[in-house]
Amino acid sequence: MTLADRPALPFARPNLLDLAPLYEVLRREAPITPVTTPAGDPAWLATRYAEVRELLGDKRFGRSHPEPERASRISTAAVQDGPTGDYASEATDHARMRRLLTPAFSAKRMRRLSEHVQELVDTYVDAMVADHDRAPDGVVDLHAHLAFPLPVAVICQLLGVPETDGEHFRALSDRMATFSGEDAQVAREEFGRYMAGLAAAKRAEPGEDVISDLVRAQAEDESFGYPEMVRLCVGLLFAGHETTVNRIGLGTLFLLSNPEQWQALVADPEGRVDAVIEEIMRLGAPGDLGLLRYAHSDVEIGGVRIERGDAVILSVNSVNSVNSANRDADVFADAEAFDPDRAERGHVGFGHGPHFCIGASLARTELRAVFATLARRLPDLRPAVGLDELDVRTDHITGGVRSLPVRW
Amino acid sequence: MTIEVDQDACVGSGQCVLTAPDVFDQRDEDAIVELLDAAPAAGQWPAVRNAAAGCPAAAIRVGA
Ligand code: HEM
Ligand code: SF4
């Protein structure tokens, strides 16, 4: 197959909640298929749950590339755009990263944080109600009032980033994740400099926060390079808000487009919220690409032969992606339906295997507080514009909306 | 029911702790899974099975 014959990513999608119909065809006929990336390079696209899950757990794939200069480029953003990290040390670097970070975001610690998250949510909803009472048309922006500020405030506190820097790093995150080529790279470098400055301040005056912990760990470990530490902090700050902001927005849209599900949640917020957020995690797919891996050796899988160095895009919802695997009808009955009561578990919305999302418990804590509170306090919530009128960030790797007008 | 956890395979995701908090815990220092109850009462079984199915590292084995 020549490059020109391959389907080119991204596939046009009908709207923010549904996927391109081509995914359904690919899952059935070519679960691992050659495609052209938005950057114009060849890659494999894995769309079916079974292969995606298998690939995520397969240690013969990594994020680095044996010959980075020859690697396929994915997009013109500066996040998941190509290989990252050092091929020779990827395994040890990754193991250290997990060791340093997982305790800080453990389920137990996050449970302790939940009261504080609840207070924040209540404060934001108070402000939203006050704004609503003042607004002549009764329309308020749930994105600006809640979906955006909550994850930013929480990750700032955990990492020890001044909340007043929110606007600044938000703008940088946004530019980094936009398909703009050079500007995205410039933004990534600026983000790196910003983070290096913050790390230097923590070195001089450590706090009780994750960045201070990482600065300390870096100083004590010769194999842990300073640039690697800074890269990790940038990644955390980015992953810690972008994804969650989007899931709050999408979750609201899913619930409000399925009024019977919203009513069920309103009737029993505490009892239903966990199932609701898992279903949001399963279906939520703000961006248009997928997780990225490079083959570290030749691998036969799903009827194809992937060669060492090939790029593989795994169609799971995440920092930047579409979500074909979680809509696989072989695994999830009536897979396109938003149904919190479904029996199947095991969506791969937080990934799977060694890279499973470190922030999963944090994200769930935030989503739980948001949706239980909205159901309790704003039972008559409804969208103020149609799905097709939403301001969607289509030029952006994590997608999502720029505003979410609601009323009640 | 008997449960085994593979601490070498565990990636510290905490999913089991959320699903069955009376049976699983995470070590404070590295967030690796710890078994609180290797032979839980029948009331816990569904939660334990869900935890095993949902473990992203396939690190939980449930026996008869
Ligand atoms: C609803 C919100 C979130 C979603 C949907 C999400 C999704 C994901 C997914 C799919 C992966 C796997 C990536 C891969 O395999 O390449 C991942 C990894 C990761 N996530 Fe999240 N995430 C969310 C929130 C967070 C938060 C709040 C944090 C902040 C601590 C975070 C930090 C990370 C990190 C550090 C990794 C890399 C783990 C590794 O490579 O071992 N995420 N996330
Ligand atoms: S769910 Fe699996 S990987 Fe996660 S903490 Fe429990 S045993 Fe470890």
PDB file of N, CA, C and O in Angstrom, chain A residues 272-327:
ATOM      1  N   ARG A 272     -25.363   6.742  42.228  1.00  0.00           N
ATOM      2  CA  ARG A 272     -25.126   6.515  40.798  1.00  0.00           C
ATOM      3  C   ARG A 272     -23.858   7.144  40.252  1.00  0.00           C
ATOM      4  O   ARG A 272     -23.423   6.817  39.141  1.00  0.00           O
ATOM      5  N   VAL A 273     -23.269   8.022  41.035  1.00  0.00           N
ATOM      6  CA  VAL A 273     -22.203   8.832  40.436  1.00  0.00           C
ATOM      7  C   VAL A 273     -21.000   8.002  39.970  1.00  0.00           C
ATOM      8  O   VAL A 273     -20.413   8.277  38.924  1.00  0.00           O
ATOM      9  N   ASP A 274     -20.650   6.947  40.703  1.00  0.00           N
ATOM     10  CA  ASP A 274     -19.466   6.175  40.289  1.00  0.00           C
ATOM     11  C   ASP A 274     -19.674   5.517  38.928  1.00  0.00           C
ATOM     12  O   ASP A 274     -18.790   5.570  38.062  1.00  0.00           O
ATOM     13  N   ALA A 275     -20.841   4.915  38.737  1.00  0.00           N
ATOM     14  CA  ALA A 275     -21.121   4.272  37.452  1.00  0.00           C
ATOM     15  C   ALA A 275     -21.168   5.312  36.339  1.00  0.00           C
ATOM     16  O   ALA A 275     -20.708   5.068  35.219  1.00  0.00           O
ATOM     17  N   VAL A 276     -21.709   6.488  36.668  1.00  0.00           N
ATOM     18  CA  VAL A 276     -21.801   7.547  35.661  1.00  0.00           C
ATOM     19  C   VAL A 276     -20.408   7.994  35.216  1.00  0.00           C
ATOM     20  O   VAL A 276     -20.135   8.132  34.021  1.00  0.00           O
ATOM     21  N   ILE A 277     -19.503   8.192  36.158  1.00  0.00           N
ATOM     22  CA  ILE A 277     -18.192   8.690  35.717  1.00  0.00           C
ATOM     23  C   ILE A 277     -17.406   7.601  34.973  1.00  0.00           C
ATOM     24  O   ILE A 277     -16.658   7.910  34.054  1.00  0.00           O
ATOM     25  N   GLU A 278     -17.614   6.331  35.299  1.00  0.00           N
ATOM     26  CA  GLU A 278     -16.946   5.287  34.511  1.00  0.00           C
ATOM     27  C   GLU A 278     -17.461   5.287  33.076  1.00  0.00           C
ATOM     28  O   GLU A 278     -16.700   5.065  32.133  1.00  0.00           O
ATOM     29  N   GLU A 279     -18.760   5.545  32.919  1.00  0.00           N
ATOM     30  CA  GLU A 279     -19.308   5.574  31.566  1.00  0.00           C
ATOM     31  C   GLU A 279     -18.807   6.814  30.806  1.00  0.00           C
ATOM     32  O   GLU A 279     -18.544   6.744  29.606  1.00  0.00           O
ATOM     33  N   ILE A 280     -18.650   7.910  31.520  1.00  0.00           N
ATOM     34  CA  ILE A 280     -18.053   9.096  30.890  1.00  0.00           C
ATOM     35  C   ILE A 280     -16.614   8.782  30.462  1.00  0.00           C
ATOM     36  O   ILE A 280     -16.191   9.131  29.361  1.00  0.00           O
ATOM     37  N   MET A 281     -15.889   8.082  31.318  1.00  0.00           N
ATOM     38  CA  MET A 281     -14.507   7.724  30.985  1.00  0.00           C
ATOM     39  C   MET A 281     -14.463   6.782  29.785  1.00  0.00           C
ATOM     40  O   MET A 281     -13.547   6.826  28.989  1.00  0.00           O
ATOM     41  N   ARG A 282     -15.436   5.897  29.710  1.00  0.00           N
ATOM     42  CA  ARG A 282     -15.445   4.963  28.585  1.00  0.00           C
ATOM     43  C   ARG A 282     -15.699   5.701  27.271  1.00  0.00           C
ATOM     44  O   ARG A 282     -14.990   5.499  26.290  1.00  0.00           O
ATOM     45  N   LEU A 283     -16.697   6.583  27.260  1.00  0.00           N
ATOM     46  CA  LEU A 283     -17.113   7.177  25.998  1.00  0.00           C
ATOM     47  C   LEU A 283     -16.411   8.483  25.647  1.00  0.00           C
ATOM     48  O   LEU A 283     -16.362   8.871  24.489  1.00  0.00           O
ATOM     49  N   GLY A 284     -15.906   9.163  26.635  1.00  0.00           N
ATOM     50  CA  GLY A 284     -15.356  10.496  26.398  1.00  0.00           C
ATOM     51  C   GLY A 284     -14.192  10.446  25.425  1.00  0.00           C
ATOM     52  O   GLY A 284     -13.260   9.695  25.618  1.00  0.00           O
ATOM     53  N   ALA A 285     -14.248  11.215  24.389  1.00  0.00           N
ATOM     54  CA  ALA A 285     -13.179  11.190  23.387  1.00  0.00           C
ATOM     55  C   ALA A 285     -13.022  12.559  22.762  1.00  0.00           C
ATOM     56  O   ALA A 285     -13.463  12.795  21.659  1.00  0.00           O
ATOM     57  N   PRO A 286     -12.405  13.458  23.501  1.00  0.00           N
ATOM     58  CA  PRO A 286     -12.394  14.831  23.004  1.00  0.00           C
ATOM     59  C   PRO A 286     -11.537  15.055  21.757  1.00  0.00           C
ATOM     60  O   PRO A 286     -11.953  15.717  20.833  1.00  0.00           O
ATOM     61  N   GLY A 287     -10.363  14.473  21.686  1.00  0.00           N
ATOM     62  CA  GLY A 287      -9.475  14.789  20.559  1.00  0.00           C
ATOM     63  C   GLY A 287      -9.688  13.828  19.407  1.00  0.00           C
ATOM     64  O   GLY A 287     -10.658  13.109  19.348  1.00  0.00           O
ATOM     65  N   ASP A 288      -8.776  13.801  18.479  1.00  0.00           N
ATOM     66  CA  ASP A 288      -8.992  12.994  17.282  1.00  0.00           C
ATOM     67  C   ASP A 288      -7.862  12.032  16.950  1.00  0.00           C
ATOM     68  O   ASP A 288      -7.816  11.509  15.853  1.00  0.00           O
ATOM     69  N   LEU A 289      -6.946  11.761  17.849  1.00  0.00           N
ATOM     70  CA  LEU A 289      -5.870  10.834  17.507  1.00  0.00           C
ATOM     71  C   LEU A 289      -5.863   9.620  18.422  1.00  0.00           C
ATOM     72  O   LEU A 289      -6.830   8.907  18.512  1.00  0.00           O
ATOM     73  N   GLY A 290      -4.740   9.346  19.078  1.00  0.00           N
ATOM     74  CA  GLY A 290      -4.690   8.165  19.935  1.00  0.00           C
ATOM     75  C   GLY A 290      -3.389   8.157  20.714  1.00  0.00           C
ATOM     76  O   GLY A 290      -2.561   9.050  20.563  1.00  0.00           O
ATOM     77  N   LEU A 291      -3.204   7.161  21.560  1.00  0.00           N
ATOM     78  CA  LEU A 291      -1.936   7.017  22.274  1.00  0.00           C
ATOM     79  C   LEU A 291      -0.862   6.574  21.285  1.00  0.00           C
ATOM     80  O   LEU A 291      -1.156   5.915  20.288  1.00  0.00           O
ATOM     81  N   LEU A 292       0.360   6.887  21.586  1.00  0.00           N
ATOM     82  CA  LEU A 292       1.423   6.655  20.618  1.00  0.00           C
ATOM     83  C   LEU A 292       2.487   5.708  21.172  1.00  0.00           C
ATOM     84  O   LEU A 292       2.933   5.847  22.310  1.00  0.00           O
ATOM     85  N   ARG A 293       2.854   4.706  20.375  1.00  0.00           N
ATOM     86  CA  ARG A 293       3.967   3.827  20.729  1.00  0.00           C
ATOM     87  C   ARG A 293       4.837   3.595  19.505  1.00  0.00           C
ATOM     88  O   ARG A 293       4.354   3.676  18.375  1.00  0.00           O
ATOM     89  N   TYR A 294       6.109   3.250  19.766  1.00  0.00           N
ATOM     90  CA  TYR A 294       6.992   2.793  18.696  1.00  0.00           C
ATOM     91  C   TYR A 294       7.422   1.364  19.005  1.00  0.00           C
ATOM     92  O   TYR A 294       7.721   1.037  20.173  1.00  0.00           O
ATOM     93  N   ALA A 295       7.457   0.532  17.961  1.00  0.00           N
ATOM     94  CA  ALA A 295       7.869  -0.856  18.155  1.00  0.00           C
ATOM     95  C   ALA A 295       9.370  -0.895  18.443  1.00  0.00           C
ATOM     96  O   ALA A 295      10.156  -0.269  17.736  1.00  0.00           O
ATOM     97  N   HIS A 296       9.742  -1.618  19.493  1.00  0.00           N
ATOM     98  CA  HIS A 296      11.157  -1.769  19.831  1.00  0.00           C
ATOM     99  C   HIS A 296      11.733  -3.069  19.281  1.00  0.00           C
ATOM    100  O   HIS A 296      12.919  -3.320  19.389  1.00  0.00           O
ATOM    101  N   SER A 297      10.845  -3.922  18.743  1.00  0.00           N
ATOM    102  CA  SER A 297      11.324  -5.073  17.966  1.00  0.00           C
ATOM    103  C   SER A 297      10.218  -5.439  16.978  1.00  0.00           C
ATOM    104  O   SER A 297       9.125  -4.855  17.033  1.00  0.00           O
ATOM    105  N   ASP A 298      10.485  -6.381  16.070  1.00  0.00           N
ATOM    106  CA  ASP A 298       9.444  -6.792  15.128  1.00  0.00           C
ATOM    107  C   ASP A 298       8.367  -7.565  15.892  1.00  0.00           C
ATOM    108  O   ASP A 298       8.691  -8.413  16.720  1.00  0.00           O
ATOM    109  N   VAL A 299       7.118  -7.277  15.605  1.00  0.00           N
ATOM    110  CA  VAL A 299       6.018  -7.908  16.354  1.00  0.00           C
ATOM    111  C   VAL A 299       4.911  -8.344  15.378  1.00  0.00           C
ATOM    112  O   VAL A 299       4.497  -7.569  14.527  1.00  0.00           O
ATOM    113  N   GLU A 300       4.466  -9.584  15.528  1.00  0.00           N
ATOM    114  CA  GLU A 300       3.298 -10.055  14.764  1.00  0.00           C
ATOM    115  C   GLU A 300       2.074  -9.909  15.662  1.00  0.00           C
ATOM    116  O   GLU A 300       2.027 -10.468  16.748  1.00  0.00           O
ATOM    117  N   ILE A 301       1.095  -9.183  15.199  1.00  0.00           N
ATOM    118  CA  ILE A 301      -0.121  -9.038  16.001  1.00  0.00           C
ATOM    119  C   ILE A 301      -1.299  -8.673  15.106  1.00  0.00           C
ATOM    120  O   ILE A 301      -1.134  -7.931  14.142  1.00  0.00           O
ATOM    121  N   GLY A 302      -2.484  -9.216  15.431  1.00  0.00           N
ATOM    122  CA  GLY A 302      -3.708  -8.886  14.700  1.00  0.00           C
ATOM    123  C   GLY A 302      -3.575  -9.110  13.203  1.00  0.00           C
ATOM    124  O   GLY A 302      -4.149  -8.362  12.405  1.00  0.00           O
ATOM    125  N   GLY A 303      -2.784 -10.099  12.806  1.00  0.00           N
ATOM    126  CA  GLY A 303      -2.671 -10.422  11.385  1.00  0.00           C
ATOM    127  C   GLY A 303      -1.698  -9.538  10.615  1.00  0.00           C
ATOM    128  O   GLY A 303      -1.606  -9.640   9.390  1.00  0.00           O
ATOM    129  N   VAL A 304      -1.010  -8.647  11.294  1.00  0.00           N
ATOM    130  CA  VAL A 304      -0.025  -7.823  10.580  1.00  0.00           C
ATOM    131  C   VAL A 304       1.351  -7.968  11.226  1.00  0.00           C
ATOM    132  O   VAL A 304       1.488  -8.469  12.352  1.00  0.00           O
ATOM    133  N   ARG A 305       2.368  -7.545  10.482  1.00  0.00           N
ATOM    134  CA  ARG A 305       3.719  -7.579  11.004  1.00  0.00           C
ATOM    135  C   ARG A 305       4.197  -6.131  11.188  1.00  0.00           C
ATOM    136  O   ARG A 305       4.330  -5.374  10.224  1.00  0.00           O
ATOM    137  N   ILE A 306       4.404  -5.781  12.441  1.00  0.00           N
ATOM    138  CA  ILE A 306       4.861  -4.429  12.755  1.00  0.00           C
ATOM    139  C   ILE A 306       6.375  -4.498  12.907  1.00  0.00           C
ATOM    140  O   ILE A 306       6.892  -5.327  13.653  1.00  0.00           O
ATOM    141  N   GLU A 307       7.089  -3.645  12.169  1.00  0.00           N
ATOM    142  CA  GLU A 307       8.551  -3.716  12.239  1.00  0.00           C
ATOM    143  C   GLU A 307       9.120  -2.760  13.265  1.00  0.00           C
ATOM    144  O   GLU A 307       8.528  -1.735  13.584  1.00  0.00           O
ATOM    145  N   ARG A 308      10.270  -3.155  13.769  1.00  0.00           N
ATOM    146  CA  ARG A 308      10.993  -2.324  14.733  1.00  0.00           C
ATOM    147  C   ARG A 308      11.053  -0.872  14.223  1.00  0.00           C
ATOM    148  O   ARG A 308      11.400  -0.639  13.074  1.00  0.00           O
ATOM    149  N   GLY A 309      10.672   0.050  15.090  1.00  0.00           N
ATOM    150  CA  GLY A 309      10.705   1.456  14.711  1.00  0.00           C
ATOM    151  C   GLY A 309       9.386   1.989  14.166  1.00  0.00           C
ATOM    152  O   GLY A 309       9.167   3.192  14.125  1.00  0.00           O
ATOM    153  N   ASP A 310       8.444   1.092  13.792  1.00  0.00           N
ATOM    154  CA  ASP A 310       7.153   1.564  13.291  1.00  0.00           C
ATOM    155  C   ASP A 310       6.370   2.289  14.384  1.00  0.00           C
ATOM    156  O   ASP A 310       6.422   1.898  15.557  1.00  0.00           O
ATOM    157  N   ALA A 311       5.621   3.298  13.959  1.00  0.00           N
ATOM    158  CA  ALA A 311       4.733   3.988  14.906  1.00  0.00           C
ATOM    159  C   ALA A 311       3.387   3.278  14.955  1.00  0.00           C
ATOM    160  O   ALA A 311       2.884   2.834  13.927  1.00  0.00           O
ATOM    161  N   VAL A 312       2.820   3.164  16.153  1.00  0.00           N
ATOM    162  CA  VAL A 312       1.487   2.591  16.312  1.00  0.00           C
ATOM    163  C   VAL A 312       0.632   3.580  17.093  1.00  0.00           C
ATOM    164  O   VAL A 312       1.033   4.041  18.167  1.00  0.00           O
ATOM    165  N   ILE A 313      -0.523   3.921  16.538  1.00  0.00           N
ATOM    166  CA  ILE A 313      -1.460   4.799  17.237  1.00  0.00           C
ATOM    167  C   ILE A 313      -2.580   3.926  17.784  1.00  0.00           C
ATOM    168  O   ILE A 313      -3.229   3.188  17.048  1.00  0.00           O
ATOM    169  N   LEU A 314      -2.765   4.007  19.112  1.00  0.00           N
ATOM    170  CA  LEU A 314      -3.758   3.159  19.772  1.00  0.00           C
ATOM    171  C   LEU A 314      -4.993   3.987  20.036  1.00  0.00           C
ATOM    172  O   LEU A 314      -4.928   5.006  20.718  1.00  0.00           O
ATOM    173  N   SER A 315      -6.083   3.548  19.488  1.00  0.00           N
ATOM    174  CA  SER A 315      -7.267   4.369  19.537  1.00  0.00           C
ATOM    175  C   SER A 315      -8.004   4.244  20.871  1.00  0.00           C
ATOM    176  O   SER A 315      -8.963   3.529  21.016  1.00  0.00           O
ATOM    177  N   VAL A 316      -7.515   4.981  21.850  1.00  0.00           N
ATOM    178  CA  VAL A 316      -8.109   5.018  23.192  1.00  0.00           C
ATOM    179  C   VAL A 316      -8.298   6.485  23.520  1.00  0.00           C
ATOM    180  O   VAL A 316      -7.510   7.302  23.102  1.00  0.00           O
ATOM    181  N   ASN A 317      -9.295   6.793  24.335  1.00  0.00           N
ATOM    182  CA  ASN A 317      -9.406   8.195  24.713  1.00  0.00           C
ATOM    183  C   ASN A 317      -8.338   8.537  25.725  1.00  0.00           C
ATOM    184  O   ASN A 317      -8.038   7.771  26.611  1.00  0.00           O
ATOM    185  N   SER A 318      -7.742   9.678  25.597  1.00  0.00           N
ATOM    186  CA  SER A 318      -6.707  10.040  26.552  1.00  0.00           C
ATOM    187  C   SER A 318      -6.384  11.491  26.413  1.00  0.00           C
ATOM    188  O   SER A 318      -7.185  12.276  25.991  1.00  0.00           O
ATOM    189  N   VAL A 319      -5.129  11.798  26.722  1.00  0.00           N
ATOM    190  CA  VAL A 319      -4.658  13.153  26.562  1.00  0.00           C
ATOM    191  C   VAL A 319      -5.059  13.642  25.175  1.00  0.00           C
ATOM    192  O   VAL A 319      -5.434  14.766  24.970  1.00  0.00           O
ATOM    193  N   ASN A 320      -5.009  12.825  24.198  1.00  0.00           N
ATOM    194  CA  ASN A 320      -5.177  13.323  22.835  1.00  0.00           C
ATOM    195  C   ASN A 320      -5.850  12.327  21.938  1.00  0.00           C
ATOM    196  O   ASN A 320      -5.253  11.878  20.992  1.00  0.00           O
ATOM    197  N   SER A 321      -7.065  11.934  22.233  1.00  0.00           N
ATOM    198  CA  SER A 321      -7.419  10.920  21.272  1.00  0.00           C
ATOM    199  C   SER A 321      -8.859  10.611  21.060  1.00  0.00           C
ATOM    200  O   SER A 321      -9.759  11.103  21.696  1.00  0.00           O
ATOM    201  N   VAL A 322      -9.017   9.746  20.133  1.00  0.00           N
ATOM    202  CA  VAL A 322     -10.281   9.208  19.775  1.00  0.00           C
ATOM    203  C   VAL A 322     -10.386   7.918  20.552  1.00  0.00           C
ATOM    204  O   VAL A 322      -9.436   7.484  21.178  1.00  0.00           O
ATOM    205  N   ASN A 323     -11.515   7.297  20.455  1.00  0.00           N
ATOM    206  CA  ASN A 323     -11.793   6.321  21.457  1.00  0.00           C
ATOM    207  C   ASN A 323     -12.492   5.141  20.831  1.00  0.00           C
ATOM    208  O   ASN A 323     -13.604   4.830  21.171  1.00  0.00           O
ATOM    209  N   SER A 324     -11.820   4.510  19.908  1.00  0.00           N
ATOM    210  CA  SER A 324     -12.471   3.420  19.217  1.00  0.00           C
ATOM    211  C   SER A 324     -12.539   2.165  20.087  1.00  0.00           C
ATOM    212  O   SER A 324     -13.565   1.499  20.158  1.00  0.00           O
ATOM    213  N   ALA A 325     -11.439   1.836  20.778  1.00  0.00           N
ATOM    214  CA  ALA A 325     -11.384   0.590  21.541  1.00  0.00           C
ATOM    215  C   ALA A 325     -12.517   0.498  22.562  1.00  0.00           C
ATOM    216  O   ALA A 325     -13.105  -0.562  22.768  1.00  0.00           O
ATOM    217  N   ASN A 326     -12.841   1.626  23.204  1.00  0.00           N
ATOM    218  CA  ASN A 326     -13.884   1.622  24.216  1.00  0.00           C
ATOM    219  C   ASN A 326     -15.291   1.575  23.627  1.00  0.00           C
ATOM    220  O   ASN A 326     -16.272   1.552  24.360  1.00  0.00           O
ATOM    221  N   ARG A 327     -15.385   1.627  22.315  1.00  0.00           N
ATOM    222  CA  ARG A 327     -16.699   1.527  21.671  1.00  0.00           C
ATOM    223  C   ARG A 327     -16.777   0.275  20.828  1.00  0.00           C
ATOM    224  O   ARG A 327     -17.500   0.221  19.835  1.00  0.00           O
TER     225      ARG A 327
END
